[in-house]
CSV table of C-alpha atoms and ligand atoms in Angstrom, one decimal:
chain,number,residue,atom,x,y,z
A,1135,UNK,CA,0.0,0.0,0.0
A,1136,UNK,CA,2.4,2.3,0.5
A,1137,UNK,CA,3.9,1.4,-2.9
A,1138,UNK,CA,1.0,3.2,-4.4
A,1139,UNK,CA,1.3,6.4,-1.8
A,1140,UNK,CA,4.5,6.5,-3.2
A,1141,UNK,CA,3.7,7.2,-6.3
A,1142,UNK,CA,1.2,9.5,-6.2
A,1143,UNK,CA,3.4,11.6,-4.4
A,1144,UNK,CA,6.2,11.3,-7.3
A,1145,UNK,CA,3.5,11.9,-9.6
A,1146,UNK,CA,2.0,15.1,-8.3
A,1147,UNK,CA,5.4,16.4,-7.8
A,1148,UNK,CA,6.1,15.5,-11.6
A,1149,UNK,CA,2.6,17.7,-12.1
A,1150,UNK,CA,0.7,14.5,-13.8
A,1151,UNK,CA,-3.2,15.4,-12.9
A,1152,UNK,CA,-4.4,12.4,-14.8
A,1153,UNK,CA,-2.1,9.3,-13.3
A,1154,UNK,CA,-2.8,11.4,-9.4
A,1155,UNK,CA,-6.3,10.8,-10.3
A,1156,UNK,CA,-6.3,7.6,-11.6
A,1157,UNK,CA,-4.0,6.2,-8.5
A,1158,UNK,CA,-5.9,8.2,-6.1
A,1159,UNK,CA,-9.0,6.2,-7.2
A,1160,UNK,CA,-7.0,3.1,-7.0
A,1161,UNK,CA,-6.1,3.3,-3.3
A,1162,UNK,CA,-9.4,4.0,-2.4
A,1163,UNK,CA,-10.4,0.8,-4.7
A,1164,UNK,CA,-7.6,-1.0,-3.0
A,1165,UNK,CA,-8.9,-0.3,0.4
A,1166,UNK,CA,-6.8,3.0,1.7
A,1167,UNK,CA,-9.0,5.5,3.5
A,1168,UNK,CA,-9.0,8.4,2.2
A,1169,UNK,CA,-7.3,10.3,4.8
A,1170,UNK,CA,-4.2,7.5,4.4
A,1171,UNK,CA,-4.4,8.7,0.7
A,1172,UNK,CA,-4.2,12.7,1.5
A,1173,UNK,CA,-1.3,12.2,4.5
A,1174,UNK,CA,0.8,10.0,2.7
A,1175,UNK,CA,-0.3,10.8,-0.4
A,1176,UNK,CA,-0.8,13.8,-2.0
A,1177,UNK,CA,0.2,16.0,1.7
A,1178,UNK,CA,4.3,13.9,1.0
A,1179,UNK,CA,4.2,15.1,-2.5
A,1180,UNK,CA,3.0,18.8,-1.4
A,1181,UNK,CA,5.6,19.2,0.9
A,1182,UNK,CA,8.3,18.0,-1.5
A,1183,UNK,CA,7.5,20.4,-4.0
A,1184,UNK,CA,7.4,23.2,-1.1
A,1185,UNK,CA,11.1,22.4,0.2
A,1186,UNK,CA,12.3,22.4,-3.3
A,1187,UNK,CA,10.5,25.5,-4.5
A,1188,UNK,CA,12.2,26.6,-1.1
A,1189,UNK,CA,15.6,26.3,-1.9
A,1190,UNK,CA,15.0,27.7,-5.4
A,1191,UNK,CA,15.2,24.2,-7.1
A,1192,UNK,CA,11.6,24.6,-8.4
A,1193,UNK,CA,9.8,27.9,-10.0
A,1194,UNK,CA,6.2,29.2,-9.8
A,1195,UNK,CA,5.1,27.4,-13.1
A,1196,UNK,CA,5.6,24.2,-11.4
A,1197,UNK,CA,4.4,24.7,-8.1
A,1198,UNK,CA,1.4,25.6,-10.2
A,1199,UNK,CA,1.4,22.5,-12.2
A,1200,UNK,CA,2.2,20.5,-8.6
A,1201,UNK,CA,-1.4,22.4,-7.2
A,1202,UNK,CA,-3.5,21.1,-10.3
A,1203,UNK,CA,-2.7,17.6,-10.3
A,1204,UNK,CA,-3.5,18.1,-6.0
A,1205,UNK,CA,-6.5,19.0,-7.1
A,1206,UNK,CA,-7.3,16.4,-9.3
A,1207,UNK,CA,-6.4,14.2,-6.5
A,1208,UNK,CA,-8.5,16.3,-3.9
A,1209,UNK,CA,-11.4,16.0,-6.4
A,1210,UNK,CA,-11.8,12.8,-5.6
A,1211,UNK,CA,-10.9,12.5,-1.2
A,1212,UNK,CA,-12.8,15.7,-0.8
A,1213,UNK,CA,-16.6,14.3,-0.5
A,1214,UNK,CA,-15.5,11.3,0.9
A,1215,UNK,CA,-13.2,13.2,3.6
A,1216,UNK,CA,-16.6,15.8,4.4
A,1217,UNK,CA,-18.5,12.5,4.6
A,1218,UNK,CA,-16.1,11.3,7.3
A,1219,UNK,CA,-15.8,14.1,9.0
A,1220,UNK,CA,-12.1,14.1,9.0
A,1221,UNK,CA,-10.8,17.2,10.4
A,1222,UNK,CA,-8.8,19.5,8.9
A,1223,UNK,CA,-5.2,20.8,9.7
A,1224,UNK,CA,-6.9,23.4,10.2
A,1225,UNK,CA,-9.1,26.7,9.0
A,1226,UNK,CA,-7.2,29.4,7.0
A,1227,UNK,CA,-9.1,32.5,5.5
A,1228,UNK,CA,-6.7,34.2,2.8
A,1229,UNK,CA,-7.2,37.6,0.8
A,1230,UNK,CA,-4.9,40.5,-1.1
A,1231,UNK,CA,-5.5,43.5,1.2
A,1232,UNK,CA,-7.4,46.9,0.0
A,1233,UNK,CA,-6.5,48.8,-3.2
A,1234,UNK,CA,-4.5,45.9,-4.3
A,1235,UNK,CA,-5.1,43.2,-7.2
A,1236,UNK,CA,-2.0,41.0,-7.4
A,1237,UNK,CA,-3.1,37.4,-6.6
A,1238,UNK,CA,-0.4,35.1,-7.9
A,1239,UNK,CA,1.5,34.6,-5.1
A,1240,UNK,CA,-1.3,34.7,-2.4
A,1241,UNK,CA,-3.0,31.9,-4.9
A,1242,UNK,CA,0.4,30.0,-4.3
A,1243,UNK,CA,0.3,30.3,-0.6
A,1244,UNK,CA,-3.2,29.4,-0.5
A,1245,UNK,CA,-2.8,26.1,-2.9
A,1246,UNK,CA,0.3,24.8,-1.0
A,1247,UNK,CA,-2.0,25.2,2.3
A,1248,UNK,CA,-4.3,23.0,0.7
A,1249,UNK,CA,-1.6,21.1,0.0
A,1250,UNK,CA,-0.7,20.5,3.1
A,1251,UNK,CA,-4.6,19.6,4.3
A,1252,UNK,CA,-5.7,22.9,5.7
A,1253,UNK,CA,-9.2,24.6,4.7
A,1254,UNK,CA,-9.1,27.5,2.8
A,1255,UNK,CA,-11.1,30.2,2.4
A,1256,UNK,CA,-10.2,32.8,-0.5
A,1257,UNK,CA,-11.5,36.3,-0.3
A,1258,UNK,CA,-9.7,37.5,-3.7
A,1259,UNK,CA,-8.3,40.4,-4.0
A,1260,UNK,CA,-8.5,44.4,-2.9
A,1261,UNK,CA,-10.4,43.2,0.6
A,1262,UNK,CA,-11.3,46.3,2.5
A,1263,UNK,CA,-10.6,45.9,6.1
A,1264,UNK,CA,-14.2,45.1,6.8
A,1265,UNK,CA,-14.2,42.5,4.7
A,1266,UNK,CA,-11.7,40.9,6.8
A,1267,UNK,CA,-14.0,41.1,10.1
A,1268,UNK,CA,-17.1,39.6,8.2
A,1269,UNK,CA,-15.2,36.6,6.8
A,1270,UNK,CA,-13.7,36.1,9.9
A,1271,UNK,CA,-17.2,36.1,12.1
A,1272,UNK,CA,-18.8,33.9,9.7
A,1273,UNK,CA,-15.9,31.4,8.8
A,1274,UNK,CA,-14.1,31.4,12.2
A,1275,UNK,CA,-10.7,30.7,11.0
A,1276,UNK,CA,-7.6,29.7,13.1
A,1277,UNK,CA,-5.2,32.2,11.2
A,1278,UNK,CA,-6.0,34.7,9.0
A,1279,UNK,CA,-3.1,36.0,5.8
A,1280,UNK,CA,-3.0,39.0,4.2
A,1281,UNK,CA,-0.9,39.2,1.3
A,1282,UNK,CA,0.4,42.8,-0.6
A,1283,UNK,CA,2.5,43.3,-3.4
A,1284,UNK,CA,3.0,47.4,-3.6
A,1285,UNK,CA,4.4,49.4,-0.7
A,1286,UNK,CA,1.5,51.6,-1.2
A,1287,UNK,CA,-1.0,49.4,-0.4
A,1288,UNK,CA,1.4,47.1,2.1
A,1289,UNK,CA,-0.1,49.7,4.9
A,1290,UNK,CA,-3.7,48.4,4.3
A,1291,UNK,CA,-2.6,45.6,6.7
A,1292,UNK,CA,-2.3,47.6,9.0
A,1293,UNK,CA,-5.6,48.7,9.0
A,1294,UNK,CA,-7.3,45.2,8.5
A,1295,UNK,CA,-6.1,44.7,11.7
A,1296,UNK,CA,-6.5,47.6,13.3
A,1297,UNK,CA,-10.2,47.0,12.3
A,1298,UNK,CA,-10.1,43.4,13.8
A,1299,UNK,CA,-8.6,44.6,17.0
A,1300,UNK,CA,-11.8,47.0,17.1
A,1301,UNK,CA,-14.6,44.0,16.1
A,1302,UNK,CA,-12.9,42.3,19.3
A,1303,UNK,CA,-11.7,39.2,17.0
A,1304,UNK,CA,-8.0,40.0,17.1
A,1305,UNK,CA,-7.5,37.5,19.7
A,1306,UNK,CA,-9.4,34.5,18.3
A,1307,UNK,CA,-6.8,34.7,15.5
A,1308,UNK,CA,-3.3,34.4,14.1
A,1309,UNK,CA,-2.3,36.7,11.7
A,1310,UNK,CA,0.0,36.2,8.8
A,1311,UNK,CA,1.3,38.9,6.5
A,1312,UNK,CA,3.4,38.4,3.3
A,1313,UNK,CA,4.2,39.3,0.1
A,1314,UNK,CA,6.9,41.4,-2.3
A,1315,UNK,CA,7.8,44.3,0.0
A,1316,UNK,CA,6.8,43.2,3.4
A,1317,UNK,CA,9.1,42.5,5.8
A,1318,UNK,CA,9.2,40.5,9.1
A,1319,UNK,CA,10.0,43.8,10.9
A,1320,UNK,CA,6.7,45.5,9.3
A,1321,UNK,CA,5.0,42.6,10.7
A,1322,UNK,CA,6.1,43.0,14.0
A,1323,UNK,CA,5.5,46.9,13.4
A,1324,UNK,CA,1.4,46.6,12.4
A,1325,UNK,CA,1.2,43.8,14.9
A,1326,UNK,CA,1.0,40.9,12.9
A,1327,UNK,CA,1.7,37.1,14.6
A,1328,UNK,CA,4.1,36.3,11.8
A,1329,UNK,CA,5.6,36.8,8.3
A,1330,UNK,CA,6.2,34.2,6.1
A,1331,UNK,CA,8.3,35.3,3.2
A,1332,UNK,CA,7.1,32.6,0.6
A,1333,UNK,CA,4.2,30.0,0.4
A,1334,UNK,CA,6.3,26.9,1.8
A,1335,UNK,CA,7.4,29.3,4.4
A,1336,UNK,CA,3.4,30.3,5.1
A,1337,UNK,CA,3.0,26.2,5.5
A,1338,UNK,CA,5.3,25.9,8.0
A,1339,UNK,CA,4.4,29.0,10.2
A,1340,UNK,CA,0.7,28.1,9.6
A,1341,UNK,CA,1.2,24.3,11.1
A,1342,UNK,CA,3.4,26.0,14.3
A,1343,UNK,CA,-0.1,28.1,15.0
A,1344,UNK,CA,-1.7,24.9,14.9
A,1345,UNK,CA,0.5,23.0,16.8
B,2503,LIG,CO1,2.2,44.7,-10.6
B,2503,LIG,N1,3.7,45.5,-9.6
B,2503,LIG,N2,1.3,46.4,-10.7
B,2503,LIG,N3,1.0,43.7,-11.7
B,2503,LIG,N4,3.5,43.2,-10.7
B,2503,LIG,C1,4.8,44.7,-9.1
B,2503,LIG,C2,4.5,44.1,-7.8
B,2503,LIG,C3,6.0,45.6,-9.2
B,2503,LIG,C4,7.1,45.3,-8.2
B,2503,LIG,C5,6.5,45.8,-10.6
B,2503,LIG,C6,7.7,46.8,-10.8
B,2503,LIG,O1,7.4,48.0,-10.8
B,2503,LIG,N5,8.9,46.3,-10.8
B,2503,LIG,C7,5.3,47.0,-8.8
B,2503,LIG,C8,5.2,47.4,-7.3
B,2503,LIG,C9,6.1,48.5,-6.9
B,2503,LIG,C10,6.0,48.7,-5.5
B,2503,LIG,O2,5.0,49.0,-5.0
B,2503,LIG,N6,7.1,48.6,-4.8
B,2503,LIG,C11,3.9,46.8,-9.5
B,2503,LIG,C12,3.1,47.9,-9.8
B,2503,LIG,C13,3.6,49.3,-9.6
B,2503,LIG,C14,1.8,47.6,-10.4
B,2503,LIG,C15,0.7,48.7,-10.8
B,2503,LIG,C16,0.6,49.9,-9.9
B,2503,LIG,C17,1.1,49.1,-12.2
B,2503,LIG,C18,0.3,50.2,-12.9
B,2503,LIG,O3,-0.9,50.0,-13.1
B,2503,LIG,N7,0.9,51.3,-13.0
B,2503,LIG,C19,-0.6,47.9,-10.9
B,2503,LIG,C20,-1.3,47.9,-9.6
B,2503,LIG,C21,-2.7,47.2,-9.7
B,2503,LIG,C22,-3.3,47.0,-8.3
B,2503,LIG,O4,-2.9,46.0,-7.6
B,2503,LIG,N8,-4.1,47.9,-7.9
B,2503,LIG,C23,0.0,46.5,-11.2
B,2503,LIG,C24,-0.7,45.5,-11.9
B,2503,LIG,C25,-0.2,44.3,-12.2
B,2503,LIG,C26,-1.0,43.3,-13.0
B,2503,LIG,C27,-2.5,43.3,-12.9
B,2503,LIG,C28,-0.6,43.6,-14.5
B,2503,LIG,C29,-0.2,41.9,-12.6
B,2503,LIG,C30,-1.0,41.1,-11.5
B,2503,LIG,C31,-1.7,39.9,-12.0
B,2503,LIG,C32,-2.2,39.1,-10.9
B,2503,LIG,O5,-1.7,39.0,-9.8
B,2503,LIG,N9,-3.3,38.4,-11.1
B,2503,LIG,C33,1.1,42.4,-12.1
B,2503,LIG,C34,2.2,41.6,-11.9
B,2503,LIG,C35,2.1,40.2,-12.5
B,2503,LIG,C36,3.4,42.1,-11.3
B,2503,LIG,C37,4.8,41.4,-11.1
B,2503,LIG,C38,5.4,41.4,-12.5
B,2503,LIG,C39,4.7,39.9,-10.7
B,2503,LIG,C40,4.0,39.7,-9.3
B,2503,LIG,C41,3.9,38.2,-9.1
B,2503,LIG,O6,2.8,37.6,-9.4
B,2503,LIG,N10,5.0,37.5,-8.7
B,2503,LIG,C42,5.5,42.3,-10.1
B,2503,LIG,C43,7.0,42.4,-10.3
B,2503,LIG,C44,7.8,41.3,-9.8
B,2503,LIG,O7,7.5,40.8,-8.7
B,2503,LIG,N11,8.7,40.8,-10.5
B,2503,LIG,C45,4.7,43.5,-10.0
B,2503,LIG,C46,5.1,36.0,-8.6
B,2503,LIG,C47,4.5,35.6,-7.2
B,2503,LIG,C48,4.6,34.1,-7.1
B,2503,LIG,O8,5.3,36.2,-6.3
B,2503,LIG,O9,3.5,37.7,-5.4
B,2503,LIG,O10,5.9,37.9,-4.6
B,2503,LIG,P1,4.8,37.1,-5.1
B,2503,LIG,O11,4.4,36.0,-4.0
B,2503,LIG,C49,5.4,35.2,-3.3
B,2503,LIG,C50,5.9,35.8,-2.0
B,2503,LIG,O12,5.8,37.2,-2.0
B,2503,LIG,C51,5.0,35.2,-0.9
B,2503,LIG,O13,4.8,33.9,-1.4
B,2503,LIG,C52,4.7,33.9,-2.9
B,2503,LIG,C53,5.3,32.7,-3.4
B,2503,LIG,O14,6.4,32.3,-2.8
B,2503,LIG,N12,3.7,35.8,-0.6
B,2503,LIG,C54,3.2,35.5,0.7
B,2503,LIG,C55,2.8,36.5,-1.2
B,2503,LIG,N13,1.7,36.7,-0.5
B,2503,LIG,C56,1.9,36.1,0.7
B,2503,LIG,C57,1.1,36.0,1.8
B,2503,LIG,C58,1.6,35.2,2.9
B,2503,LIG,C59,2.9,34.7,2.9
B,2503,LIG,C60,3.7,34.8,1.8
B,2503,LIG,O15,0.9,35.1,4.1
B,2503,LIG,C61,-0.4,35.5,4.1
């Protein structure tokens, strides 16, 4: 059995959606549950391709390629994991701050989180400060990231949390910042819990919160 784990974790790091799919489905035919699948699945192969895109061995294009074969895999575990009621690493509500429209990277970090078997919620991009406190009263996350890519719109951060401080939710939270031109002095500056300065990076902080 874990001959065919194996395998679908070289094969999602190789960025093969189809054969992930297919040998996904075959585990679960052979008799893995489907949480054996995701943790020594498709979670091995995540983190692989996180250390290496790490170190600078792997680029964005294939990180990207790495998430869409996850998927294909997650595709398939997803109803059968909600039908089990297998918990989650955990609850992560994601969104590009105010005035600002870059999503690549904060699509990265959100993917590898998946990746990695935490729950996601994606607010987009240019997320006003109150759009922060409603997702967080309705979704109840563990940690909440803010990404930014221009230093005029890196202070916005500031003011999400500023406004989560005043909706009293600031301390039901962790609070990630990252992106381009933030730093992890600015994040101790706005009062941020952490900066993580790529998306392997925002994996790893994201499972010490956890912890
Ligand atoms: Co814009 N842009 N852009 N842009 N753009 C930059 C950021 C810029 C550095 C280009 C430059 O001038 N050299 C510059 C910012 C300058 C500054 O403020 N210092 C800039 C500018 C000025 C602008 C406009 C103002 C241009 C204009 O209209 N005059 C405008 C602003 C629009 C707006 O947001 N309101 C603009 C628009 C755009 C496009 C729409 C054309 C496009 C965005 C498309 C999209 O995102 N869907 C775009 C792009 C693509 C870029 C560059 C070329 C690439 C950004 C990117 O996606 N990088 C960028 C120049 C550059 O970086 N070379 C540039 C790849 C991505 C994987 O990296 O986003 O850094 P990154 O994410 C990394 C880490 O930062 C980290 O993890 C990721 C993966 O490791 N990370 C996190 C990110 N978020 C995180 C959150 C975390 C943790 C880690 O925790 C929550």
């Amino acid at each position: 059995m874990a001959d065919i784990l194996q395998e679908i974790a070289s094969n999602l790091y190789d960025g093969d959606d189809k054969t992930v799919a297919n040998l996904v489905q075959r585990a679960l035919d052979q008799g893995s549950a489907p949480e054996e699948v995701l943790a020594g699945g498709l979670i091995v192969g995540m983190d692989e391709v996180g250390k290496d895109f790490k170190a600078g061995d792997l680029y964005v294009p294939e990180v990207l390629i790495a998430a869409r074969a996850m998927h294909a895999g997650m595709g398939i575990l997803r109803p059968l994991l909600a039908e089990a009621d297998v918990p989650t690493a955990g609850k992560y509500l994601i969104g590009t701050v105010e005035g600002d429209l870059h999503d690549i990277g904060k699509n990265l970090v959100r993917m590898m989180l998946e990746g990695a078997g935490f729950e996601t919620v994606d607010l987009g991009t240019d997320v006003k400060p109150e759009g922060f406190v409603e997702a967080v009263r309705e979704h109840q996350p563990q940690v909440v990231g803010m990404s930014a890519l221009l230093t005029t719109t890196m202070v916005n951060m500031k003011t999400a949390i500023e406004a989560l401080v005043e909706a009293g939710l600031r301390d039901s939270i962790k609070i990630m910042v990252g992106g381009a031109p933030v730093t992890a002095a600015f994040a101790e500056e706005i009062g941020a819990d952490a900066y993580a300065p790529d998306a392997a990076s925002a994996v790893d902080v994201a499972r010490q919160f956890i912890e």
